[in-house]
mmCIF file of C-alpha atoms in Angstrom:
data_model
loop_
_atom_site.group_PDB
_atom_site.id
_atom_site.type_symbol
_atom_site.label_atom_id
_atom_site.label_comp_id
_atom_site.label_asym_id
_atom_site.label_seq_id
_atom_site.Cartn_x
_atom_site.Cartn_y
_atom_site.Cartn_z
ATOM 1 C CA UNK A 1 0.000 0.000 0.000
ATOM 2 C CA UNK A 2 1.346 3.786 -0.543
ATOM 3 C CA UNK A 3 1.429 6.652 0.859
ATOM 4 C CA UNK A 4 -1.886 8.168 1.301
ATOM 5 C CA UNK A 5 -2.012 11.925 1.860
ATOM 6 C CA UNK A 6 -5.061 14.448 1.762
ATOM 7 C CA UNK A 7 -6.865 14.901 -1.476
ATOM 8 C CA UNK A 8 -6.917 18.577 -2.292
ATOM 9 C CA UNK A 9 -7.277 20.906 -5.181
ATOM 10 C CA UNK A 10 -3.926 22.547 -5.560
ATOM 11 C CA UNK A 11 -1.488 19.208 -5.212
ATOM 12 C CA UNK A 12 -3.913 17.374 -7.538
ATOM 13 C CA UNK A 13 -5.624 19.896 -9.579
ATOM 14 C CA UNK A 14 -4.582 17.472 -12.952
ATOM 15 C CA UNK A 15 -5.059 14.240 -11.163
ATOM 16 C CA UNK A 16 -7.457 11.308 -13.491
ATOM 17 C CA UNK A 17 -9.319 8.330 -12.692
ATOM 18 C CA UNK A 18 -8.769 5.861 -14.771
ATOM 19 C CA UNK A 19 -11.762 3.865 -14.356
ATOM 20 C CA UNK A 20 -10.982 1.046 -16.546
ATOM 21 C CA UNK A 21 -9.867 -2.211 -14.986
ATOM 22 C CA UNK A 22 -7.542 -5.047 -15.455
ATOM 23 C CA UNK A 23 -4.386 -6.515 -13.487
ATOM 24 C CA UNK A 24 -2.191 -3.810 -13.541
ATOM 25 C CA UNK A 25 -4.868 -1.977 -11.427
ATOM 26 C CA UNK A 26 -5.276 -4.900 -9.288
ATOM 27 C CA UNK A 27 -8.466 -6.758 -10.632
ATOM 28 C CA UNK A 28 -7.408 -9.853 -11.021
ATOM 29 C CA UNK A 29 -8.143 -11.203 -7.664
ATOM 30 C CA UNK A 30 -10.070 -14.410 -6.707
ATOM 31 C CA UNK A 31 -12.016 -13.055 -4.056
ATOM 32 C CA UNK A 32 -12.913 -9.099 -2.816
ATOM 33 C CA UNK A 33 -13.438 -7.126 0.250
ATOM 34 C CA UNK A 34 -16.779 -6.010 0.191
ATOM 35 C CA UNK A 35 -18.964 -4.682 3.305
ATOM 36 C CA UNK A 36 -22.718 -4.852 3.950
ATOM 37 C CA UNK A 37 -24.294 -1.854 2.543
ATOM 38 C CA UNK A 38 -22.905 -3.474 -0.826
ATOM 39 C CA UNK A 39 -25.261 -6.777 -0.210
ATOM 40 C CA UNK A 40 -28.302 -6.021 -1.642
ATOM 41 C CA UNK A 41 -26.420 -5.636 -5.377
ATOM 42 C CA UNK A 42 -24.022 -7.513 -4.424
ATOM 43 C CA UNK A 43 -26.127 -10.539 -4.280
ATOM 44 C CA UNK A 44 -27.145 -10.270 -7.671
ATOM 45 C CA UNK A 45 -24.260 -11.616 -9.177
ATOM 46 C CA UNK A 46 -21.257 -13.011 -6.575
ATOM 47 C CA UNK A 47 -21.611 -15.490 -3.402
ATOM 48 C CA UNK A 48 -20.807 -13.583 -0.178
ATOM 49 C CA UNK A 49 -19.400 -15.494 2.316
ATOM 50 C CA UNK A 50 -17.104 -14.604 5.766
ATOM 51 C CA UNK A 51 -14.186 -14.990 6.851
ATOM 52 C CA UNK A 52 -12.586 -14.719 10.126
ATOM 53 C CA UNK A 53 -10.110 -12.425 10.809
ATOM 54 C CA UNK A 54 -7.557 -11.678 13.862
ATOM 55 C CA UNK A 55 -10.119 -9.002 15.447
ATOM 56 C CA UNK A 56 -13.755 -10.356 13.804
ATOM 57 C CA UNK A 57 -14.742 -11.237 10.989
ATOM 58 C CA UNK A 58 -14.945 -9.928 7.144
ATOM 59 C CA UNK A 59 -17.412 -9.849 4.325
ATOM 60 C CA UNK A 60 -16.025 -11.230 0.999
ATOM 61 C CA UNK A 61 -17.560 -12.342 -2.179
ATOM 62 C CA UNK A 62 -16.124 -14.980 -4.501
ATOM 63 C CA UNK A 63 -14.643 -13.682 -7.965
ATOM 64 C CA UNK A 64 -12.773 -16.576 -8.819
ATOM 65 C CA UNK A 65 -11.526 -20.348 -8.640
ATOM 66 C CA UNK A 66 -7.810 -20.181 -9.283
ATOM 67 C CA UNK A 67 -5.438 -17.683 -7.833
ATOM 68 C CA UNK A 68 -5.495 -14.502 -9.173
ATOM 69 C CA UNK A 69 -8.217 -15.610 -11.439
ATOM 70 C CA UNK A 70 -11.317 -12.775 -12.001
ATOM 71 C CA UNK A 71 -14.044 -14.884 -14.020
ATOM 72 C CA UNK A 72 -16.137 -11.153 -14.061
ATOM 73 C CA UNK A 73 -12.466 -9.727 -16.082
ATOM 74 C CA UNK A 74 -12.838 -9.860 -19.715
ATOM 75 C CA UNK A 75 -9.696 -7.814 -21.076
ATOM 76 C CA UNK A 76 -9.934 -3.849 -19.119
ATOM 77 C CA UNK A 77 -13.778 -4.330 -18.695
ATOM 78 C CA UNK A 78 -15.416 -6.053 -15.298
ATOM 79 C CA UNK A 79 -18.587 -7.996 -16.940
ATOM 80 C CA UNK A 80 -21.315 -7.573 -14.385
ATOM 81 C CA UNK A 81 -23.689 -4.605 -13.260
ATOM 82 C CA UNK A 82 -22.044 -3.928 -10.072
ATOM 83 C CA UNK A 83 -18.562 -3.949 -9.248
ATOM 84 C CA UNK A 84 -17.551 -4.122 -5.549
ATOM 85 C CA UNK A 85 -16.770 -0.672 -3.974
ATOM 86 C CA UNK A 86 -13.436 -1.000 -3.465
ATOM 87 C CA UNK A 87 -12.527 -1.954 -7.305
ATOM 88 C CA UNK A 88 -13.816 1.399 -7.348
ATOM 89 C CA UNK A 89 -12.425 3.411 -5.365
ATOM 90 C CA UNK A 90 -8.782 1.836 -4.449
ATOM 91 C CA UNK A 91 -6.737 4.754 -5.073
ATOM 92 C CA UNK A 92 -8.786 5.954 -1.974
ATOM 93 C CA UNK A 93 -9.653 6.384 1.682
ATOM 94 C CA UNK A 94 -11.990 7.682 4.556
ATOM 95 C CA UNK A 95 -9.663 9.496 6.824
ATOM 96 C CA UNK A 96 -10.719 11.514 10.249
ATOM 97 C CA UNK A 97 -9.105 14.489 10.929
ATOM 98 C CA UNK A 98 -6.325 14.932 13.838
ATOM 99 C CA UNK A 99 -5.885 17.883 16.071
ATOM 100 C CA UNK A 100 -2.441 18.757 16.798
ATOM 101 C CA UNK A 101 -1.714 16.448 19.731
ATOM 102 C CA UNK A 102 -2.493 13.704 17.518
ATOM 103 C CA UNK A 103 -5.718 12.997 18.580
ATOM 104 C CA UNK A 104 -8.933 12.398 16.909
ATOM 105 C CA UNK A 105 -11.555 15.149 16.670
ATOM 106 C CA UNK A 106 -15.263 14.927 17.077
ATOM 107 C CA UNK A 107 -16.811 12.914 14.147
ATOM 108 C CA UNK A 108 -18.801 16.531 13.182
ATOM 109 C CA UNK A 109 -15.282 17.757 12.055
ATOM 110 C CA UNK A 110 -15.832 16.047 8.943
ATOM 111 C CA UNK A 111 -14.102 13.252 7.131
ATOM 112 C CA UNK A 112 -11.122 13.837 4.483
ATOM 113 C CA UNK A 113 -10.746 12.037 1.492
ATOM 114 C CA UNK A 114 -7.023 10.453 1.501
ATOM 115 C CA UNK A 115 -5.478 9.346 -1.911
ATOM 116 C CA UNK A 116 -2.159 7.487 -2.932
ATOM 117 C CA UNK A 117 -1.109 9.800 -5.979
ATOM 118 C CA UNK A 118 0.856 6.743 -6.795
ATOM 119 C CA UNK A 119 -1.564 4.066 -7.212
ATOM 120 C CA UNK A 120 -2.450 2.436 -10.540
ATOM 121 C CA UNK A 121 -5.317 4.180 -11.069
ATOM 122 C CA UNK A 122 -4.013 7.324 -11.219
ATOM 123 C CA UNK A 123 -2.958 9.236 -14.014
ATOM 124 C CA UNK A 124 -2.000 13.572 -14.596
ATOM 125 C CA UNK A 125 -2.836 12.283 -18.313
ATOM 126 C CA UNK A 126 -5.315 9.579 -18.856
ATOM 127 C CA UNK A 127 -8.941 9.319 -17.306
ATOM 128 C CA UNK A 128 -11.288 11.371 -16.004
ATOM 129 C CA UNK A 129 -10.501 14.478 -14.256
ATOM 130 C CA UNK A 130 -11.333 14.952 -10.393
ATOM 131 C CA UNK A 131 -11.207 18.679 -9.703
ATOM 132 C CA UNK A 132 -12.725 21.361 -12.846
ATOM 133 C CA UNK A 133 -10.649 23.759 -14.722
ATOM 134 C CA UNK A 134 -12.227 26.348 -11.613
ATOM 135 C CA UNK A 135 -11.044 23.745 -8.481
ATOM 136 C CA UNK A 136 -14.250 22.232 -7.847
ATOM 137 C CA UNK A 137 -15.539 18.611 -7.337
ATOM 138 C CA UNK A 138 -15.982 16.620 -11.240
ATOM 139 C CA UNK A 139 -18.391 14.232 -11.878
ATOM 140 C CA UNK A 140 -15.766 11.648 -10.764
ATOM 141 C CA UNK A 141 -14.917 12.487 -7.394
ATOM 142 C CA UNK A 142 -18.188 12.834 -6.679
ATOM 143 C CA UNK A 143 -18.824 9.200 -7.423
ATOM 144 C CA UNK A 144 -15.741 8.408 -5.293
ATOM 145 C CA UNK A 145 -17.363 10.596 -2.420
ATOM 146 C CA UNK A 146 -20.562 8.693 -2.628
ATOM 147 C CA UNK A 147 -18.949 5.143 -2.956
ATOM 148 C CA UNK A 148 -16.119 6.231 0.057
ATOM 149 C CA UNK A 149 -19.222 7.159 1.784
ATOM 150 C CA UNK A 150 -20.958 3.952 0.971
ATOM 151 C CA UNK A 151 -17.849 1.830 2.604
ATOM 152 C CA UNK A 152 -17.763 3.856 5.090
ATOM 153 C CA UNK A 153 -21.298 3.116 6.287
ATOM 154 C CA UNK A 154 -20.660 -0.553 5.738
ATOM 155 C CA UNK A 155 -17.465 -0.736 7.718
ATOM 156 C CA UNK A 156 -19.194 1.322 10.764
ATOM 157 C CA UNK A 157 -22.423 -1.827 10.507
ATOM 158 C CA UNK A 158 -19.814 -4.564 10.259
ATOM 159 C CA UNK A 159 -19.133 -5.472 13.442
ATOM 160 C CA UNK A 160 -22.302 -5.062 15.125
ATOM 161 C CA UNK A 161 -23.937 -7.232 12.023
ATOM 162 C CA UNK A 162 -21.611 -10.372 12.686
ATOM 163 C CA UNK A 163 -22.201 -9.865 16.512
ATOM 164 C CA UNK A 164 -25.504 -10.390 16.383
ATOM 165 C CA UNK A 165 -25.398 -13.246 13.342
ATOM 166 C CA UNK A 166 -23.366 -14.691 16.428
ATOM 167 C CA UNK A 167 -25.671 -14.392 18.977
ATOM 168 C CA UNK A 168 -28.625 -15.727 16.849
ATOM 169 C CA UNK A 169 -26.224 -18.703 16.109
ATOM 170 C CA UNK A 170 -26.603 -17.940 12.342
ATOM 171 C CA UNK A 171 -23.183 -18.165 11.255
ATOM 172 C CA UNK A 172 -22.134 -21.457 10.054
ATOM 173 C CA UNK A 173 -18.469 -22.806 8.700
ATOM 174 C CA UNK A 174 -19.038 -23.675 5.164
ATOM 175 C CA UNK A 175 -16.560 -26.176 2.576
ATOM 176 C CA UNK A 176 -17.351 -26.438 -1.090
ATOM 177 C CA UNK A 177 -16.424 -28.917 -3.449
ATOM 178 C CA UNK A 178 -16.341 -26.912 -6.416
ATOM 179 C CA UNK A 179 -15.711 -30.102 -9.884
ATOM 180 C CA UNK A 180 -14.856 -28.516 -13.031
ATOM 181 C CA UNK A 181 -14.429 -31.673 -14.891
ATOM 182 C CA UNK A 182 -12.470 -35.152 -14.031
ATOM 183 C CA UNK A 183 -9.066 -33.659 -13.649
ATOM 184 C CA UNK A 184 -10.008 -30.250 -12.194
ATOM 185 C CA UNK A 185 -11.815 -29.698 -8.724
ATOM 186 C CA UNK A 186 -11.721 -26.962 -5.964
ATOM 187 C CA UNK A 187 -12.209 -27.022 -2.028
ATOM 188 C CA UNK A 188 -13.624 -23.610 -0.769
ATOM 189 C CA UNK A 189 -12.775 -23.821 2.608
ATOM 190 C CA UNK A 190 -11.865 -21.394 5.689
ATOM 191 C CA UNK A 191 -15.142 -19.366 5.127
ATOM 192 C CA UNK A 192 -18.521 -18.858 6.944
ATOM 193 C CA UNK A 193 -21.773 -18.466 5.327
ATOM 194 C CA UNK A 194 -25.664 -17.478 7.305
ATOM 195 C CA UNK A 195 -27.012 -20.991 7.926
ATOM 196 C CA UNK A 196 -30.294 -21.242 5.801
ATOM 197 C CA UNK A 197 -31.812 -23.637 8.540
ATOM 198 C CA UNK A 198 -31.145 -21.369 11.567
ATOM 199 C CA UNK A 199 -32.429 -18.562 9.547
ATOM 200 C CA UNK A 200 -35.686 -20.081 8.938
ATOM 201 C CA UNK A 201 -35.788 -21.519 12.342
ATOM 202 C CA UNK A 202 -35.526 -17.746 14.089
ATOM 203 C CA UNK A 203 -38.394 -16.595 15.877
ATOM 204 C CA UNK A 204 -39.299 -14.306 18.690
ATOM 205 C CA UNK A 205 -36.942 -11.612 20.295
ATOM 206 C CA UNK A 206 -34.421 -12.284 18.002
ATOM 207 C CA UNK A 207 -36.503 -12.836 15.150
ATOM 208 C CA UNK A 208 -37.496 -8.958 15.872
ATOM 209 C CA UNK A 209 -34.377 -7.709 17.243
ATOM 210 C CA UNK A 210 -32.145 -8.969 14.211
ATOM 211 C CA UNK A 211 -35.109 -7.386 12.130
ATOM 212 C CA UNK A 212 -35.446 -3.687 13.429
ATOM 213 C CA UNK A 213 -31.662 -3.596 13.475
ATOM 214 C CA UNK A 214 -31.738 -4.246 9.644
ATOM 215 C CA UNK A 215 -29.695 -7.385 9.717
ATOM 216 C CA UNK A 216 -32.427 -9.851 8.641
ATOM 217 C CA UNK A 217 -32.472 -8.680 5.351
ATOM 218 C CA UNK A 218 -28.536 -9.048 4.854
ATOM 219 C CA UNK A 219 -28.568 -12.329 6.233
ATOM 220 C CA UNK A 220 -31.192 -12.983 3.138
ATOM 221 C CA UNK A 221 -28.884 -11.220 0.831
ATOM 222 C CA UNK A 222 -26.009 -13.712 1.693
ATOM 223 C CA UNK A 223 -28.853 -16.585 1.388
ATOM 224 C CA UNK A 224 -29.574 -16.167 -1.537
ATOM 225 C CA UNK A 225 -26.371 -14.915 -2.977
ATOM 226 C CA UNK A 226 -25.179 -18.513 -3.232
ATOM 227 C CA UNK A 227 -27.408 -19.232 -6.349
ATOM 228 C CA UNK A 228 -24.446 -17.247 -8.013
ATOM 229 C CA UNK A 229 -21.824 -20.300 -7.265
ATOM 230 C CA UNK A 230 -23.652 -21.989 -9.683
ATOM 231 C CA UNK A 231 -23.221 -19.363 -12.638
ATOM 232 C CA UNK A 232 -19.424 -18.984 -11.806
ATOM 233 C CA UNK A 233 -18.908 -22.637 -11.768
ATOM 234 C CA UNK A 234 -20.566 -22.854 -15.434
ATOM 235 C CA UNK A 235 -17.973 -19.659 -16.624
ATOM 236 C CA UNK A 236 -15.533 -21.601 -15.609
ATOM 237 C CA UNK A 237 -16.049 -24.985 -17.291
ATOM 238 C CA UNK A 238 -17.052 -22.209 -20.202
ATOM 239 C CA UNK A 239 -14.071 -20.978 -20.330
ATOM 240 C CA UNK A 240 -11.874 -24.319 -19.613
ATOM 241 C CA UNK A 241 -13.544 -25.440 -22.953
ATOM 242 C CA UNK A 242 -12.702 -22.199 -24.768
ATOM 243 C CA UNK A 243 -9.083 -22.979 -24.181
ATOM 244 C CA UNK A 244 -9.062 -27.080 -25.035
#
C-alpha cells in the first residue's frame, strides 16, 4: 500500500481516474473485500461469504476459482452490473481528521478524502478528471465521495452485524467442493456463510431484534447470494472449454 495523503485541489488539480480495470490496477483477484451496505447488489451476481479475521470477521464475495483468477475480467472491462466498492475506489480512503496532539476530533469535524497519488489508477494524463478547470468537485470524485461514503457506512455496521449473526447462532463454517471436470476440482474452505436452517428456524426476540436492526435482510442477501456459485462454476467450465 502507498502513501496516502489528503486529497486537495492545488497538489492534484490534474489528477485522473482511470476507471478502466484489469491486473495492472489490481483486478485480477479471486475473491474481494466487500462490506454490507454493498449486499443487496451484491447478491445479484457473486456469493458472499465470511471470513474470520484476527479481530472479527470480514465480508467477501467470490470472484474466482484459481489464484489470481477474475471470471467477471474480460480484457480492461469487469462484466457484471455492479462492481464491488473498493474496485472502485482503491486509489482511496476515509480518513478523520487529527488535532495537533495527535488525537482524533469529534466525528462533526468532517471526514477527508485520503489518496495514494501513486496508485495504478491514477494518471496527470489519462482518465477522467477529479477537480474542474475552476477547483471544484468533477463528476468523478463525486462518485468516489458517494462510494467512500458507501464503505464507510458498511465498515461502521460490520461489526455489530456479525455480533448479532453470532448471537442468533446464524453463522455457520461452510466447505465447497467446487468439480470442473475429471481432472479439475476446488475445495472452498476457511469461510462462513448465514445458515439457511437457523435462519428459517428464528423466531421471537431475536426474530425482531435482528429485524429492526436491519440485519435480517442481509442475512437474506447472503442466502440467496449462493445461487451465483452456480453461474461462476458454469464460466468456468465455459471458459476451460474455450481454451481445449
Amino acid at each position: 500500500m502507498g502513501q496516502h495523503v489528503v486529497l486537495n485541489n492545488l497538489d492534484h488539480h490534474d489528477l485522473r481516474l482511470i476507471t478502466r480495470h484489469g491486473a495492472a490496477f489490481g483486478d485480477s483477484v479471486n475473491q474481494a473485500l466487500v462490506y454490507p451496505s454493498e449486499y443487496q447488489e451484491l447478491q445479484r451476481q457473486y456469493p458472499i461469504f465470511f471470513r474470520r479475521t484476527d479481530d472479527g470477521f470480514k465480508s467477501i464475495v467470490l470472484l474466482g476459482f484459481d489464484r489470481e483468477e477474475n471470471l467477471f475480467l474480460e480484457g480492461d472491462r469487469w462484466n457484471a452490473p455492479y462492481v464491488p466498492a473498493m474496485h472502485r475506489v482503491s486509489p482511496f480512503l476515509i480518513g478523520q481528521p487529527r488535532a495537533a496532539d495527535g488525537q482524533d476530533l469529534p466525528a462533526d469535524a468532517g471526514a477527508m478524502i485520503l489518496v495514494d497519488p501513486d496508485h495504478a489508477r491514477l494518471s496527470r494524463t489519462d482518465g477522467e478528471a477529479l477537480f474542474l478547470a475552476q477547483g471544484g468537485h468533477s463528476p468523478a470524485l463525486h462518485e468516489v465521495t458517494r462510494t467512500l461514503e458507501q464503505v464507510y457506512r458498511g465498515a461502521q455496521a460490520s461489526a455489530s452485524m456479525f455480533a448479532a449473526f453470532q448471537e442468533t447462532g446464524l453463522l455457520a463454517p461452510v466447505e465447497i467442493e467446487v468439480k470442473i471436470d475429471d481432472r479439475q476440482s476446488y475445495l472452498l474452505k476457511d469461510m462462513l456463510t448465514i445458515s439457511r436452517d437457523a435462519l428459517h428456524n428464528l423466531d421471537g426476540i431475536p426474530l425482531r431484534a435482528l429485524n429492526q436492526a436491519g440485519f435480517l435482510e442481509l442475512a437474506f442477501h447472503v442466502v440467496s447470494s449462493m445461487a451465483n456459485l452456480s453461474r461462476m462454476i458454469t464460466q468456468k467450465i465455459d471458459r476451460a472449454a474455450a481454451t481445449v
